[in-house]
Amino acid sequence: MTMKKITVKLNGAEHSAEVEPRLLLVHLIRENLNATGTHIGCDTSNCGACTILLNGKSVKSCTVLAVQADGKEITTVEGLATAEGLHPLQEGFKENHGLHCGFCTPGMMLRAVELLENNPNPTEEEIRWGISGNLCRCTGYNNIVKAIQYAGAKIRGDELPSTEPEFV
Amino acid sequence: MIPANFDYSAPSTLDEALSLLQEHGDEAKILAGGHSLIPMMKLRFASPAHLIDINNIPDLSSIKEEGDSFHLGAMTRESDVEHSEALTGAFPIFADVTKLIADPQVRNMGTIGGNLAHGDAANDHPAVMMALNASVEITGPEGTRTVGIDEFFFGFYMTAVQPNEILTGISIPKQRGKVGSAYHKAERKVGDYATAGVAVQIATDADGKCTYAGIGLTNVNAVPMRAKRSEEALVGSDLSDELIAQAAMMASEDCNPSADLRGDEEYKRHLVKVITKRMIHKAIQRAK
Ligand SMILES: Cc1cc2nc3c(=O)[nH]c(=O)nc-3n(C[C@H](O)[C@H](O)[C@H](O)COP(=O)(O)OP(=O)(O)OC[C@H]3O[C@@H](n4cnc5c(N)ncnc54)[C@H](O)[C@@H]3O)c2cc1C
Ligand code: FES
Ligand code: FES
């Protein structure tokens, strides 16, 4: 078995590593590059906790080999905020109580980045289908949907929806 | 879970990939989207000694309309199929099926070629390709050959693709007349394989007479299955409600579902009957 030398750009910074071909991308990110914001939930491509952007596309990094990311750009939750402040999705999750334990949140937000890029003004149904590969054990999803609607409005420059909690 | 050790190559041409396959024989496996293969390698259901990653080969990923057919490159992702207006416009069945395959992240990786080459009757594209009467392009050391979809699936994880060959494309003929298509599968939750699924394409002439009927069934037989008797009953008919109900009944009789966590045999036959009937009606409604 031959080691492979790969180079990836993680959140804008270039890194090289010598890896076994069987190393999973999520382990490269968490263990070799020490970016532990990306979580491992199921390890079986079901839960979406490990979702990152690979060249702008949301993928489950527990089911991609690190060698497949050679020469590519990776965005993780650590890459969302900028010097100007939180990413609209981070602000949306914060304002709308879009998280409880936070385990699903990084994957949920990275998935939502691509969702809003493809469709800046999604309906509630489109959001629910759009995050159908991400499981949340805590929130019941309603506040996640609101958080994504809030981020969409912010990105479009529209009036922000109310963040008053709903009591039912 | 981490796969067992293997060597890895990522050739940038098809010729290079073919000679690597030749060199490593059945020790090697092609890596397409990896979303069936990597889970299997993690579970040690597959332990190839060599992976040949074909993601860096240009030209394998495209959707082209060529005269009276559509051509899909093997590495076309599910998400490309889902978002191709040309393809989903001509064949709305592709909008139906992609939405029901796994989830957006899996669809960003999974390829249409891999979905067929995997040779799993639980996958959704085999039934769709049967309904559309597609043919599969397979390239090997001797060149490219074309195999009809009915000669493609051999058995569990076995297809017409030989160890020294690569599935390179899929060709879908456009039927004449008014043509409509539809797919639905019953699934327990998003990301689950079908409890039962049915793909239908119907074409009619100017008088409303059925000139083509393609019906493929998902996950109710050991290999992907065509509902032949149902198709034959429809072709040449005026597609009356009564005949459609009969064709749906035939599909439920002819399939061979096995009982599992998704349901018992009787339940699955019932699903095949109901979904076949609905998809025939939907395909007719959509015909244009
Ligand atoms: C959570 C989850 C849910 C899923 N749900 C569904 C579902 O509902 N319906 C469904 O249909 N699928 C489902 N899948 C499977 C998914 O669609 C896979 O992507 C698909 O089955 C295989 O395509 P791939 O490109 O990922 O192929 P890979 O995993 O890379 O390859 C699969 C097999 O085919 C071979 N192969 C691939 N491409 C070629 C080629 N061009 N030439 C020769 N051999 C080739 C490989 O060697 C391997 O043996 C799911 C997967 C996951 C992880
Ligand atoms: S850890 Fe990757 S999908 Fe759950
Ligand atoms: S906030 Fe706990 S899993 Fe989603």
Short mmCIF file of C-alpha atoms and ligand atoms in Angstrom, two decimals:
data_model
loop_
_atom_site.label_atom_id
_atom_site.label_comp_id
_atom_site.label_asym_id
_atom_site.label_seq_id
_atom_site.Cartn_x
_atom_site.Cartn_y
_atom_site.Cartn_z
CA MET A 1 0.00 0.00 0.00
CA THR A 2 1.48 3.30 -1.12
CA MET A 3 1.00 6.55 0.74
CA LYS A 4 -0.29 9.47 -1.32
CA LYS A 5 0.72 13.07 -1.09
CA ILE A 6 -2.26 15.39 -1.33
CA THR A 7 -2.80 19.12 -1.18
CA VAL A 8 -6.11 20.66 -0.15
CA LYS A 9 -7.28 24.18 0.52
CA LEU A 10 -9.15 24.22 3.83
CA ASN A 11 -11.09 27.44 4.38
CA GLY A 12 -8.67 29.30 2.12
CA ALA A 13 -5.40 27.95 3.57
CA GLU A 14 -3.37 25.39 1.66
CA HIS A 15 -2.28 22.18 3.44
CA SER A 16 -0.28 19.20 2.22
CA ALA A 17 -0.36 15.78 3.81
CA GLU A 18 0.97 12.29 3.24
CA VAL A 19 -2.01 9.96 3.68
CA GLU A 20 -3.13 6.36 3.34
CA PRO A 21 -5.62 6.08 0.47
CA ARG A 22 -8.17 4.67 2.93
CA LEU A 23 -8.13 7.78 5.13
CA LEU A 24 -11.61 9.30 5.14
CA LEU A 25 -11.92 13.00 4.39
CA VAL A 26 -13.62 13.68 7.73
CA HIS A 27 -10.58 12.22 9.53
CA LEU A 28 -8.19 14.30 7.44
CA ILE A 29 -10.13 17.40 8.43
CA ARG A 30 -10.51 16.59 12.12
CA GLU A 31 -7.30 14.74 12.91
CA ASN A 32 -4.65 15.85 10.43
CA LEU A 33 -5.85 19.44 10.02
CA ASN A 34 -7.29 19.83 13.54
CA ALA A 35 -10.53 21.45 12.40
CA THR A 36 -12.90 19.68 14.78
CA GLY A 37 -15.99 21.73 13.98
CA THR A 38 -17.00 19.03 11.51
CA HIS A 39 -18.66 16.22 13.45
CA ILE A 40 -18.98 12.48 12.98
CA GLY A 41 -22.42 11.20 13.88
CA CYS A 42 -23.35 7.96 12.18
CA ASP A 43 -20.26 7.23 10.07
CA THR A 44 -22.65 5.60 7.56
CA SER A 45 -23.64 8.56 5.33
CA ASN A 46 -27.04 8.95 6.94
CA CYS A 47 -26.95 11.76 9.49
CA GLY A 48 -25.21 14.63 7.68
CA ALA A 49 -23.21 15.79 10.74
CA CYS A 50 -20.02 15.49 8.68
CA THR A 51 -21.31 17.67 5.81
CA ILE A 52 -18.71 20.01 4.33
CA LEU A 53 -18.38 21.83 1.01
CA LEU A 54 -16.04 20.23 -1.52
CA ASN A 55 -15.47 22.72 -4.33
CA GLY A 56 -18.71 24.38 -3.24
CA LYS A 57 -20.85 21.22 -3.19
CA SER A 58 -22.18 19.81 0.05
CA VAL A 59 -20.99 16.25 0.62
CA LYS A 60 -20.82 13.82 3.52
CA SER A 61 -17.13 13.71 4.36
CA CYS A 62 -17.43 10.33 6.11
CA THR A 63 -18.09 8.81 2.68
CA VAL A 64 -15.38 10.57 0.67
CA LEU A 65 -11.72 9.56 0.68
CA ALA A 66 -9.16 12.20 1.60
CA VAL A 67 -7.30 11.41 -1.64
CA GLN A 68 -10.44 12.38 -3.57
CA ALA A 69 -10.09 15.91 -2.19
CA ASP A 70 -6.60 16.34 -3.66
CA GLY A 71 -6.36 19.73 -5.37
CA LYS A 72 -9.80 20.76 -4.15
CA GLU A 73 -11.25 23.42 -1.86
CA ILE A 74 -12.90 22.42 1.40
CA THR A 75 -15.15 24.67 3.44
CA THR A 76 -16.05 23.73 7.00
CA VAL A 77 -17.93 25.59 9.73
CA GLU A 78 -14.65 27.26 10.75
CA GLY A 79 -14.66 28.99 7.36
CA LEU A 80 -18.13 30.56 7.61
CA ALA A 81 -17.55 33.66 9.76
CA THR A 82 -15.44 36.50 8.34
CA ALA A 83 -13.71 39.52 9.87
CA GLU A 84 -17.01 41.37 9.40
CA GLY A 85 -18.84 38.93 11.66
CA LEU A 86 -21.00 35.85 11.59
CA HIS A 87 -22.21 34.28 8.36
CA PRO A 88 -25.94 34.97 7.76
CA LEU A 89 -26.64 31.30 8.53
CA GLN A 90 -24.78 31.45 11.83
CA GLU A 91 -26.71 34.60 12.71
CA GLY A 92 -29.94 32.90 11.63
CA PHE A 93 -29.32 29.87 13.84
CA LYS A 94 -28.40 32.11 16.77
CA GLU A 95 -31.39 34.43 16.42
CA ASN A 96 -33.93 31.65 15.85
CA HIS A 97 -32.74 29.10 18.40
CA GLY A 98 -31.84 26.80 15.50
CA LEU A 99 -29.77 24.58 17.78
CA HIS A 100 -29.94 22.89 21.15
CA CYS A 101 -26.95 20.57 21.62
CA GLY A 102 -25.31 21.83 18.44
CA PHE A 103 -24.08 18.49 17.21
CA CYS A 104 -25.91 18.64 13.88
CA THR A 105 -25.41 22.39 13.43
CA PRO A 106 -22.14 22.63 11.46
CA GLY A 107 -23.36 20.07 8.91
CA MET A 108 -26.80 21.66 8.79
CA MET A 109 -25.30 25.09 8.06
CA LEU A 110 -22.88 23.89 5.39
CA ARG A 111 -25.74 22.08 3.66
CA ALA A 112 -27.83 25.25 3.87
CA VAL A 113 -25.03 27.31 2.28
CA GLU A 114 -25.37 25.32 -0.94
CA LEU A 115 -29.15 25.20 -0.67
CA LEU A 116 -29.36 29.01 -0.56
CA GLU A 117 -26.80 29.38 -3.31
CA ASN A 118 -28.92 27.25 -5.64
CA ASN A 119 -32.20 28.74 -4.47
CA PRO A 120 -31.94 32.06 -2.60
CA ASN A 121 -35.65 32.19 -1.76
CA PRO A 122 -36.73 28.62 -0.97
CA THR A 123 -40.20 27.69 0.24
CA GLU A 124 -40.56 25.90 3.54
CA GLU A 125 -41.05 22.63 1.64
CA GLU A 126 -37.93 23.20 -0.42
CA ILE A 127 -35.94 23.83 2.76
CA ARG A 128 -37.25 20.65 4.37
CA TRP A 129 -36.35 18.57 1.28
CA GLY A 130 -33.05 20.45 1.08
CA ILE A 131 -31.99 19.41 4.60
CA SER A 132 -33.47 15.93 4.34
CA GLY A 133 -29.98 14.40 4.56
CA ASN A 134 -29.30 16.06 7.93
CA LEU A 135 -30.71 14.64 11.13
CA CYS A 136 -31.34 16.70 14.25
CA ARG A 137 -32.18 14.91 17.47
CA CYS A 138 -33.07 18.05 19.42
CA THR A 139 -34.88 20.89 17.70
CA GLY A 140 -37.71 19.23 15.81
CA TYR A 141 -36.45 21.16 12.76
CA ASN A 142 -38.92 24.08 12.91
CA ASN A 143 -36.36 26.55 14.19
CA ILE A 144 -33.77 25.25 11.72
CA VAL A 145 -36.19 26.01 8.89
CA LYS A 146 -36.70 29.50 10.32
CA ALA A 147 -32.97 30.01 10.68
CA ILE A 148 -32.48 29.19 7.00
CA GLN A 149 -35.37 31.48 6.00
CA TYR A 150 -33.77 34.25 8.06
CA ALA A 151 -30.38 33.70 6.40
CA GLY A 152 -32.01 33.68 2.96
CA ALA A 153 -33.69 37.04 3.67
CA LYS A 154 -30.42 38.46 4.98
CA ILE A 155 -28.47 37.30 1.91
CA ARG A 156 -31.15 38.67 -0.44
CA GLY A 157 -31.19 41.95 1.47
CA ASP A 158 -34.91 41.56 2.25
CA GLU A 159 -36.61 42.54 5.48
CA LEU A 160 -35.66 40.02 8.19
CA PRO A 161 -38.46 37.75 9.46
CA SER A 162 -39.48 38.03 13.12
CA THR A 163 -37.40 35.91 15.47
CA GLU A 164 -40.05 35.86 18.21
CA PRO A 165 -40.42 32.26 19.34
CA GLU A 166 -43.74 30.60 18.56
CA PHE A 167 -45.63 29.00 21.43
CA VAL A 168 -47.90 26.16 20.50
CA MET B 1 -15.25 2.55 10.29
CA ILE B 2 -12.31 2.70 7.93
CA PRO B 3 -11.90 0.54 4.82
CA ALA B 4 -9.14 -2.07 4.60
CA ASN B 5 -5.93 -0.97 2.90
CA PHE B 6 -5.84 -0.51 -0.84
CA ASP B 7 -3.78 1.20 -3.49
CA TYR B 8 -5.26 4.16 -5.30
CA SER B 9 -4.87 5.63 -8.78
CA ALA B 10 -6.70 8.55 -10.31
CA PRO B 11 -6.00 8.38 -14.05
CA SER B 12 -6.85 11.36 -16.22
CA THR B 13 -7.74 9.46 -19.38
CA LEU B 14 -10.03 6.56 -20.16
CA ASP B 15 -7.18 4.65 -21.85
CA GLU B 16 -5.07 4.92 -18.74
CA ALA B 17 -7.98 3.69 -16.60
CA LEU B 18 -8.52 0.72 -18.92
CA SER B 19 -4.87 -0.30 -18.84
CA LEU B 20 -4.86 -0.07 -15.02
CA LEU B 21 -7.91 -2.36 -15.00
CA GLN B 22 -6.11 -4.73 -17.34
CA GLU B 23 -3.05 -4.72 -15.10
CA HIS B 24 -4.86 -5.33 -11.81
CA GLY B 25 -7.60 -7.64 -13.07
CA ASP B 26 -10.43 -8.39 -10.66
CA GLU B 27 -8.31 -7.15 -7.73
CA ALA B 28 -9.29 -3.66 -8.86
CA LYS B 29 -12.53 -1.71 -8.61
CA ILE B 30 -13.70 1.46 -10.27
CA LEU B 31 -14.47 4.33 -7.90
CA ALA B 32 -17.23 6.56 -9.25
CA GLY B 33 -19.31 8.51 -6.68
CA GLY B 34 -18.24 6.03 -4.02
CA HIS B 35 -21.61 6.14 -2.27
CA SER B 36 -22.26 2.42 -2.59
CA LEU B 37 -18.66 1.27 -2.76
CA ILE B 38 -17.15 3.16 0.21
CA PRO B 39 -19.94 2.09 2.62
CA MET B 40 -19.39 -1.52 1.46
CA MET B 41 -15.64 -1.22 1.94
CA LYS B 42 -16.14 0.17 5.44
CA LEU B 43 -18.25 -2.88 6.28
CA ARG B 44 -15.73 -5.23 4.57
CA PHE B 45 -18.40 -6.40 2.13
CA ALA B 46 -15.83 -5.34 -0.47
CA SER B 47 -12.05 -5.18 -0.05
CA PRO B 48 -10.54 -4.33 -3.43
CA ALA B 49 -6.74 -4.22 -3.46
CA HIS B 50 -6.78 -1.33 -5.91
CA LEU B 51 -9.19 1.53 -6.49
CA ILE B 52 -9.23 3.24 -9.86
CA ASP B 53 -10.86 6.62 -9.39
CA ILE B 54 -12.45 7.78 -12.66
CA ASN B 55 -13.53 11.19 -11.32
CA ASN B 56 -10.63 12.98 -13.02
CA ILE B 57 -11.43 11.74 -16.52
CA PRO B 58 -13.00 14.57 -18.48
CA ASP B 59 -15.85 13.91 -20.94
CA LEU B 60 -17.46 11.17 -18.84
CA SER B 61 -19.89 13.62 -17.34
CA SER B 62 -22.40 15.18 -19.70
CA ILE B 63 -26.07 15.28 -20.70
CA LYS B 64 -26.50 15.64 -24.46
CA GLU B 65 -29.49 15.60 -26.74
CA GLU B 66 -28.44 13.81 -29.92
CA GLY B 67 -31.16 13.62 -32.55
CA ASP B 68 -33.70 11.06 -31.40
CA SER B 69 -31.97 10.15 -28.15
CA PHE B 70 -30.40 11.57 -25.01
CA HIS B 71 -26.88 10.57 -24.04
CA LEU B 72 -25.75 10.61 -20.40
CA GLY B 73 -22.09 10.22 -19.49
CA ALA B 74 -21.52 7.57 -16.82
CA MET B 75 -20.11 10.10 -14.33
CA THR B 76 -23.12 12.41 -14.53
CA ARG B 77 -24.09 13.07 -10.90
CA GLU B 78 -27.61 12.59 -9.62
CA SER B 79 -27.66 16.31 -8.84
CA ASP B 80 -26.78 17.13 -12.49
CA VAL B 81 -29.66 14.94 -13.65
CA GLU B 82 -31.99 16.56 -11.10
CA HIS B 83 -31.11 20.08 -12.28
CA SER B 84 -30.99 19.41 -16.04
CA GLU B 85 -34.07 21.15 -17.44
CA ALA B 86 -33.50 19.60 -20.87
CA LEU B 87 -33.58 16.10 -19.43
CA THR B 88 -36.33 16.50 -16.84
CA GLY B 89 -38.36 18.43 -19.43
CA ALA B 90 -38.20 15.55 -21.90
CA PHE B 91 -38.39 12.85 -19.21
CA PRO B 92 -40.13 14.10 -16.03
CA ILE B 93 -39.41 10.65 -14.58
CA PHE B 94 -35.86 11.89 -13.85
CA ALA B 95 -37.21 14.68 -11.64
CA ASP B 96 -39.35 12.10 -9.82
CA VAL B 97 -36.57 9.58 -9.30
CA THR B 98 -33.67 11.82 -8.32
CA LYS B 99 -35.73 13.50 -5.61
CA LEU B 100 -36.31 10.05 -4.10
CA ILE B 101 -32.69 8.87 -4.27
CA ALA B 102 -31.03 9.39 -0.91
CA ASP B 103 -30.54 13.07 -0.07
CA PRO B 104 -28.91 16.16 -1.64
CA GLN B 105 -25.40 15.41 -0.35
CA VAL B 106 -25.46 11.81 -1.62
CA ARG B 107 -26.82 13.08 -4.95
CA ASN B 108 -23.88 15.50 -5.24
CA MET B 109 -21.56 12.46 -5.33
CA GLY B 110 -23.54 9.48 -6.65
CA THR B 111 -23.36 8.93 -10.41
CA ILE B 112 -25.89 7.53 -12.82
CA GLY B 113 -23.30 5.06 -14.16
CA GLY B 114 -22.48 3.84 -10.66
CA ASN B 115 -26.16 3.45 -9.84
CA LEU B 116 -26.49 0.96 -12.72
CA ALA B 117 -23.03 -0.67 -12.50
CA HIS B 118 -23.63 -1.46 -8.83
CA GLY B 119 -26.20 -4.01 -10.05
CA ASP B 120 -28.51 -3.73 -7.06
CA ALA B 121 -32.25 -4.26 -7.59
CA ALA B 122 -32.81 -1.88 -4.66
CA ASN B 123 -31.36 1.04 -6.63
CA ASP B 124 -33.86 3.20 -8.46
CA HIS B 125 -32.29 3.90 -11.87
CA PRO B 126 -32.41 0.29 -13.14
CA ALA B 127 -36.23 0.31 -13.21
CA VAL B 128 -36.26 3.79 -14.76
CA MET B 129 -33.87 2.71 -17.50
CA MET B 130 -36.08 -0.31 -18.20
CA ALA B 131 -39.15 1.88 -18.53
CA LEU B 132 -37.21 4.14 -20.92
CA ASN B 133 -35.69 1.18 -22.81
CA ALA B 134 -32.20 2.63 -22.43
CA SER B 135 -29.01 1.04 -23.65
CA VAL B 136 -25.69 1.01 -21.86
CA GLU B 137 -22.30 1.78 -23.42
CA ILE B 138 -19.46 -0.32 -22.08
CA THR B 139 -15.84 0.34 -23.01
CA GLY B 140 -13.07 -2.23 -22.77
CA PRO B 141 -9.67 -2.96 -24.30
CA GLU B 142 -11.39 -3.88 -27.59
CA GLY B 143 -13.45 -0.71 -27.82
CA THR B 144 -17.02 0.23 -26.99
CA ARG B 145 -20.03 -2.07 -27.13
CA THR B 146 -23.67 -1.33 -26.51
CA VAL B 147 -25.89 -3.52 -24.36
CA GLY B 148 -29.65 -3.22 -24.12
CA ILE B 149 -30.92 -2.66 -20.57
CA ASP B 150 -32.67 -6.07 -20.61
CA GLU B 151 -29.31 -7.78 -21.13
CA PHE B 152 -27.49 -5.68 -18.54
CA PHE B 153 -28.42 -7.08 -15.12
CA PHE B 154 -27.31 -10.64 -14.40
CA GLY B 155 -27.69 -11.23 -10.71
CA PHE B 156 -27.03 -9.77 -7.31
CA TYR B 157 -24.28 -7.14 -7.90
CA MET B 158 -23.64 -8.72 -11.32
CA THR B 159 -23.96 -6.84 -14.57
CA ALA B 160 -22.75 -7.08 -18.17
CA VAL B 161 -19.73 -4.94 -17.24
CA GLN B 162 -16.69 -7.27 -17.18
CA PRO B 163 -13.72 -6.76 -14.81
CA ASN B 164 -11.65 -5.16 -17.59
CA GLU B 165 -14.45 -2.82 -18.73
CA ILE B 166 -15.88 0.54 -17.75
CA LEU B 167 -19.46 1.68 -18.13
CA THR B 168 -19.03 4.92 -20.08
CA GLY B 169 -22.51 6.09 -21.01
CA ILE B 170 -26.23 5.55 -21.24
CA SER B 171 -28.39 6.24 -24.23
CA ILE B 172 -32.12 6.92 -23.91
CA PRO B 173 -34.30 6.82 -27.03
CA LYS B 174 -37.06 9.38 -27.51
CA GLN B 175 -40.31 7.56 -28.28
CA ARG B 176 -42.59 8.91 -31.00
CA GLY B 177 -46.04 10.36 -30.43
CA LYS B 178 -47.30 11.80 -27.14
CA VAL B 179 -44.90 10.58 -24.47
CA GLY B 180 -45.11 10.73 -20.68
CA SER B 181 -43.18 9.15 -17.82
CA ALA B 182 -43.39 8.89 -14.03
CA TYR B 183 -41.70 7.18 -11.07
CA HIS B 184 -42.65 6.64 -7.49
CA LYS B 185 -41.35 4.48 -4.71
CA ALA B 186 -42.70 3.82 -1.26
CA GLU B 187 -39.92 4.48 1.25
CA ARG B 188 -40.01 4.42 5.04
CA LYS B 189 -38.01 7.62 5.28
CA VAL B 190 -35.70 9.82 3.20
CA GLY B 191 -32.55 7.91 2.25
CA ASP B 192 -34.17 4.50 2.52
CA TYR B 193 -34.23 2.07 -0.37
CA ALA B 194 -37.61 1.35 -1.93
CA THR B 195 -40.10 -0.90 -0.20
CA ALA B 196 -41.36 -1.09 -3.78
CA GLY B 197 -40.96 1.29 -6.70
CA VAL B 198 -42.44 1.55 -10.19
CA ALA B 199 -41.17 3.38 -13.28
CA VAL B 200 -43.49 3.93 -16.24
CA GLN B 201 -43.20 5.43 -19.69
CA ILE B 202 -46.21 5.52 -22.04
CA ALA B 203 -46.45 6.76 -25.63
CA THR B 204 -49.68 7.18 -27.60
CA ASP B 205 -50.48 8.03 -31.22
CA ALA B 206 -52.81 10.78 -32.46
CA ASP B 207 -55.86 8.58 -31.78
CA GLY B 208 -54.84 7.95 -28.19
CA LYS B 209 -53.80 4.38 -28.90
CA CYS B 210 -50.86 3.14 -26.85
CA THR B 211 -47.78 2.62 -29.04
CA TYR B 212 -45.21 2.08 -26.28
CA ALA B 213 -45.37 0.99 -22.67
CA GLY B 214 -42.28 0.57 -20.49
CA ILE B 215 -42.70 -0.54 -16.86
CA GLY B 216 -39.76 -1.25 -14.54
CA LEU B 217 -39.99 -2.42 -10.93
CA THR B 218 -37.61 -1.57 -8.07
CA ASN B 219 -36.67 -3.93 -5.23
CA VAL B 220 -39.36 -6.57 -5.75
CA ASN B 221 -37.22 -9.14 -7.56
CA ALA B 222 -33.66 -10.45 -7.17
CA VAL B 223 -32.63 -8.45 -10.23
CA PRO B 224 -34.21 -5.29 -11.63
CA MET B 225 -37.37 -6.39 -13.38
CA ARG B 226 -39.52 -5.42 -16.34
CA ALA B 227 -43.28 -5.95 -15.96
CA LYS B 228 -43.51 -7.54 -19.38
CA ARG B 229 -47.06 -8.88 -19.25
CA SER B 230 -48.36 -5.48 -18.11
CA GLU B 231 -46.55 -3.72 -20.96
CA GLU B 232 -47.95 -6.15 -23.52
CA ALA B 233 -51.46 -5.68 -22.20
CA LEU B 234 -51.24 -1.92 -22.69
CA VAL B 235 -49.59 -1.67 -26.12
CA GLY B 236 -52.20 -1.40 -28.88
CA SER B 237 -54.98 -0.62 -26.41
CA ASP B 238 -56.88 2.62 -25.81
CA LEU B 239 -55.62 2.67 -22.20
CA SER B 240 -59.00 2.30 -20.51
CA ASP B 241 -59.11 2.54 -16.72
CA GLU B 242 -60.12 -1.09 -16.57
CA LEU B 243 -57.13 -2.25 -18.62
CA ILE B 244 -54.75 -0.10 -16.57
CA ALA B 245 -56.09 -1.75 -13.41
CA GLN B 246 -55.51 -5.16 -15.00
CA ALA B 247 -51.96 -4.26 -16.04
CA ALA B 248 -51.24 -3.12 -12.48
CA MET B 249 -52.61 -6.39 -11.13
CA MET B 250 -50.35 -8.34 -13.52
CA ALA B 251 -47.27 -6.46 -12.29
CA SER B 252 -48.14 -7.33 -8.70
CA GLU B 253 -48.58 -10.99 -9.66
CA ASP B 254 -45.38 -11.24 -11.70
CA CYS B 255 -42.93 -9.65 -9.27
CA ASN B 256 -41.12 -11.70 -6.61
CA PRO B 257 -40.73 -9.61 -3.48
CA SER B 258 -39.17 -11.07 -0.36
CA ALA B 259 -40.26 -10.27 3.16
CA ASP B 260 -37.90 -8.03 5.12
CA LEU B 261 -38.01 -5.16 7.60
CA ARG B 262 -39.74 -3.02 4.98
CA GLY B 263 -42.74 -5.31 4.76
CA ASP B 264 -44.06 -8.76 3.97
CA GLU B 265 -44.65 -10.16 0.53
CA GLU B 266 -48.35 -9.42 0.41
CA TYR B 267 -47.85 -5.79 1.39
CA LYS B 268 -45.18 -5.32 -1.27
CA ARG B 269 -47.37 -6.87 -3.97
CA HIS B 270 -50.14 -4.53 -2.91
CA LEU B 271 -47.76 -1.56 -3.21
CA VAL B 272 -46.70 -2.67 -6.71
CA LYS B 273 -50.35 -2.83 -7.77
CA VAL B 274 -51.24 0.58 -6.38
CA ILE B 275 -48.10 2.38 -7.56
CA THR B 276 -48.17 0.81 -11.04
CA LYS B 277 -51.73 1.99 -11.54
CA ARG B 278 -50.96 5.48 -10.31
CA MET B 279 -47.78 5.83 -12.37
CA ILE B 280 -49.50 4.70 -15.58
CA HIS B 281 -52.19 7.33 -15.03
CA LYS B 282 -49.59 9.95 -14.19
CA ALA B 283 -47.50 9.14 -17.29
CA ILE B 284 -50.63 9.44 -19.47
CA GLN B 285 -51.57 12.74 -17.83
CA ARG B 286 -48.11 14.10 -18.50
CA ALA B 287 -47.95 12.87 -22.10
CA LYS B 288 -47.13 15.61 -24.56
C1 LIG C 1 -27.41 7.09 2.59
C2 LIG C 1 -27.53 6.55 1.21
C3 LIG C 1 -28.80 6.37 0.66
C4 LIG C 1 -28.96 5.89 -0.63
N1 LIG C 1 -30.22 5.76 -1.14
C5 LIG C 1 -30.39 5.35 -2.42
C6 LIG C 1 -31.68 5.25 -3.00
O1 LIG C 1 -32.68 5.56 -2.37
N2 LIG C 1 -31.79 4.83 -4.28
C7 LIG C 1 -30.69 4.51 -5.03
O2 LIG C 1 -30.85 4.16 -6.19
N3 LIG C 1 -29.46 4.58 -4.51
C8 LIG C 1 -29.28 4.99 -3.23
N4 LIG C 1 -28.02 5.07 -2.71
C9 LIG C 1 -26.88 4.62 -3.52
C10 LIG C 1 -26.31 5.75 -4.34
O3 LIG C 1 -27.25 6.19 -5.31
C11 LIG C 1 -24.98 5.36 -4.99
O4 LIG C 1 -24.37 6.56 -5.33
C12 LIG C 1 -25.09 4.48 -6.22
O5 LIG C 1 -25.71 3.26 -5.91
C13 LIG C 1 -23.71 4.11 -6.76
O6 LIG C 1 -23.19 5.12 -7.56
P1 LIG C 1 -21.74 5.69 -7.27
O7 LIG C 1 -21.43 6.62 -8.38
O8 LIG C 1 -21.69 6.24 -5.90
O9 LIG C 1 -20.85 4.38 -7.46
P2 LIG C 1 -19.71 3.73 -6.58
O10 LIG C 1 -20.14 3.55 -5.18
O11 LIG C 1 -18.43 4.45 -6.84
O12 LIG C 1 -19.62 2.30 -7.31
C14 LIG C 1 -20.60 1.29 -7.11
C15 LIG C 1 -20.15 0.02 -7.84
O13 LIG C 1 -20.22 0.19 -9.26
C16 LIG C 1 -18.92 0.10 -9.86
N5 LIG C 1 -18.86 1.20 -10.84
C17 LIG C 1 -19.25 2.49 -10.62
N6 LIG C 1 -19.15 3.21 -11.76
C18 LIG C 1 -18.67 2.37 -12.70
C19 LIG C 1 -18.37 2.53 -14.09
N7 LIG C 1 -18.56 3.70 -14.71
N8 LIG C 1 -17.91 1.45 -14.75
C20 LIG C 1 -17.75 0.25 -14.15
N9 LIG C 1 -18.03 0.04 -12.84
C21 LIG C 1 -18.49 1.09 -12.12
C22 LIG C 1 -17.93 0.24 -8.72
O14 LIG C 1 -16.73 -0.43 -9.00
C23 LIG C 1 -18.70 -0.37 -7.57
O15 LIG C 1 -18.61 -1.75 -7.61
C24 LIG C 1 -27.82 5.56 -1.41
C25 LIG C 1 -26.55 5.73 -0.88
C26 LIG C 1 -26.39 6.21 0.42
C27 LIG C 1 -25.01 6.38 0.95
S1 FES C 2 -21.16 10.99 9.98
FE1 FES C 2 -21.22 11.27 7.85
S2 FES C 2 -23.32 11.19 7.44
FE2 FES C 2 -23.26 10.73 9.56
S1 FES C 3 -29.21 20.52 17.90
FE1 FES C 3 -28.82 18.62 18.81
S2 FES C 3 -28.82 17.32 17.10
FE2 FES C 3 -29.48 19.15 16.27
#
